[in-house]
Amino acid sequence: MIKFNEPVIAIALLTGMLLVGLVQQASAQSGAVGWGMQVFDSAVHAEEFVEIAAGHDHTLAQRSDGSVVAFGLNADRQCNVPTFPAGMSCVELAGGESFSLARMSDGWILAWGDNSYGQ
């Protein structure tokens, strides 16, 4: 299991230091949650994750039960994780410029966010 606070430095380097400010703000404010253009939840910093994927300006994190959370810039709804079909869980994540992908337990790919070029 990966503790969220441990991989922040590595992810911050991949995303141009965007997450450092986001994590500092979230951990400094107990119970702060934001939805809309900027998605964050300060409760996430205490959770454990099995996989983390970075998009251009957003991050995806998978819990051990296969559920997913996303945070960061949400201009194209790339952080609005859809409800997974009954009995399905995520087994792998990927983030793009302004979209997100999850490979589901049945092998199908679930995508959300920007689709202006058919991605």
Short mmCIF file of C-alpha atoms in Angstrom, two decimals:
data_model
loop_
_atom_site.label_atom_id
_atom_site.label_comp_id
_atom_site.label_asym_id
_atom_site.label_seq_id
_atom_site.Cartn_x
_atom_site.Cartn_y
_atom_site.Cartn_z
CA MET A 1 0.00 0.00 0.00
CA ILE A 2 1.13 3.54 -0.73
CA LYS A 3 0.57 6.26 1.83
CA PHE A 4 -0.54 9.40 -0.01
CA ASN A 5 2.02 11.60 1.73
CA GLU A 6 4.96 9.43 0.61
CA PRO A 7 4.68 9.73 -3.22
CA VAL A 8 3.77 13.42 -3.28
CA ILE A 9 7.32 14.57 -4.06
CA ALA A 10 7.65 12.19 -7.02
CA ILE A 11 4.25 13.17 -8.41
CA ALA A 12 4.94 16.86 -7.85
CA LEU A 13 8.07 16.58 -9.99
CA LEU A 14 6.05 14.96 -12.79
CA THR A 15 3.31 17.59 -12.70
CA GLY A 16 5.48 20.69 -12.43
CA MET A 17 5.14 21.14 -8.66
CA LEU A 18 1.37 21.66 -8.94
CA LEU A 19 0.54 19.13 -6.24
CA VAL A 20 2.89 20.51 -3.61
CA GLY A 21 0.74 23.60 -3.14
CA LEU A 22 -2.47 21.59 -3.39
CA VAL A 23 -1.39 19.07 -0.75
CA GLN A 24 -0.09 21.75 1.60
CA GLN A 25 -3.37 23.63 1.33
CA ALA A 26 -5.46 20.49 1.83
CA SER A 27 -3.51 19.15 4.79
CA ALA A 28 -3.57 22.54 6.48
CA GLN A 29 -7.37 22.69 6.38
CA SER A 30 -9.21 19.94 8.20
CA GLY A 31 -12.40 18.91 6.41
CA ALA A 32 -11.89 21.18 3.36
CA VAL A 33 -13.51 19.84 0.19
CA GLY A 34 -13.70 21.58 -3.18
CA TRP A 35 -15.64 20.67 -6.33
CA GLY A 36 -15.92 22.48 -9.64
CA MET A 37 -12.85 23.85 -11.42
CA GLN A 38 -10.51 22.74 -8.57
CA VAL A 39 -11.26 19.42 -6.90
CA PHE A 40 -9.68 18.52 -3.57
CA ASP A 41 -10.55 16.80 -0.32
CA SER A 42 -8.33 17.25 2.72
CA ALA A 43 -9.41 13.84 4.08
CA VAL A 44 -7.56 12.15 1.20
CA HIS A 45 -4.13 12.89 2.71
CA ALA A 46 -4.71 10.26 5.41
CA GLU A 47 -5.82 7.46 3.06
CA GLU A 48 -3.78 4.62 1.59
CA PHE A 49 -3.69 3.97 -2.16
CA VAL A 50 -2.40 1.13 -4.32
CA GLU A 51 -1.86 3.16 -7.51
CA ILE A 52 -1.49 6.80 -8.46
CA ALA A 53 -1.63 8.23 -12.00
CA ALA A 54 -0.99 11.80 -13.11
CA GLY A 55 -2.75 13.65 -15.90
CA HIS A 56 -1.73 17.07 -17.15
CA ASP A 57 -3.24 19.06 -14.25
CA HIS A 58 -5.01 16.35 -12.28
CA THR A 59 -4.19 13.21 -10.30
CA LEU A 60 -6.02 9.89 -9.94
CA ALA A 61 -5.61 7.57 -6.97
CA GLN A 62 -6.91 4.00 -6.61
CA ARG A 63 -7.84 2.52 -3.23
CA SER A 64 -7.28 -1.16 -2.41
CA ASP A 65 -11.02 -1.86 -2.91
CA GLY A 66 -10.78 -0.70 -6.55
CA SER A 67 -12.52 2.64 -6.02
CA VAL A 68 -10.94 5.80 -7.44
CA VAL A 69 -10.64 9.42 -6.34
CA ALA A 70 -9.41 12.31 -8.49
CA PHE A 71 -8.32 15.83 -7.66
CA GLY A 72 -6.78 18.86 -9.36
CA LEU A 73 -7.96 20.98 -12.29
CA ASN A 74 -11.44 19.85 -13.35
CA ALA A 75 -12.10 22.10 -16.35
CA ASP A 76 -13.30 19.18 -18.50
CA ARG A 77 -14.78 17.02 -15.71
CA GLN A 78 -11.68 14.79 -15.66
CA CYS A 79 -11.96 14.66 -11.84
CA ASN A 80 -15.64 13.65 -11.82
CA VAL A 81 -15.10 9.90 -11.38
CA PRO A 82 -18.26 8.15 -12.64
CA THR A 83 -20.03 5.47 -10.67
CA PHE A 84 -18.59 2.13 -11.67
CA PRO A 85 -20.99 -0.55 -12.94
CA ALA A 86 -22.22 -2.96 -10.26
CA GLY A 87 -19.62 -5.58 -9.37
CA MET A 88 -16.82 -3.76 -11.22
CA SER A 89 -13.67 -2.26 -9.77
CA CYS A 90 -10.68 -0.45 -11.19
CA VAL A 91 -7.47 -2.42 -11.78
CA GLU A 92 -5.38 0.25 -13.56
CA LEU A 93 -5.45 4.04 -14.04
CA ALA A 94 -4.16 6.55 -16.58
CA GLY A 95 -4.52 10.31 -16.87
CA GLY A 96 -4.35 12.33 -20.07
CA GLU A 97 -4.31 16.03 -20.93
CA SER A 98 -7.87 16.58 -19.72
CA PHE A 99 -9.37 13.10 -19.49
CA SER A 100 -9.05 10.05 -17.24
CA LEU A 101 -9.07 6.31 -17.92
CA ALA A 102 -9.69 3.28 -15.73
CA ARG A 103 -9.25 -0.34 -16.83
CA MET A 104 -12.03 -2.24 -15.12
CA SER A 105 -11.94 -5.72 -13.59
CA ASP A 106 -13.75 -7.14 -16.65
CA GLY A 107 -11.14 -5.69 -19.07
CA TRP A 108 -13.27 -2.80 -20.36
CA ILE A 109 -11.89 0.75 -20.34
CA LEU A 110 -13.95 3.49 -18.69
CA ALA A 111 -13.14 7.03 -19.82
CA TRP A 112 -14.35 10.43 -18.60
CA GLY A 113 -13.44 14.08 -19.12
CA ASP A 114 -12.75 15.86 -22.41
CA ASN A 115 -13.75 13.98 -25.56
CA SER A 116 -13.31 16.72 -28.17
CA TYR A 117 -10.95 14.51 -30.25
CA GLY A 118 -12.60 11.15 -29.62
CA GLN A 119 -10.30 10.14 -26.79
#
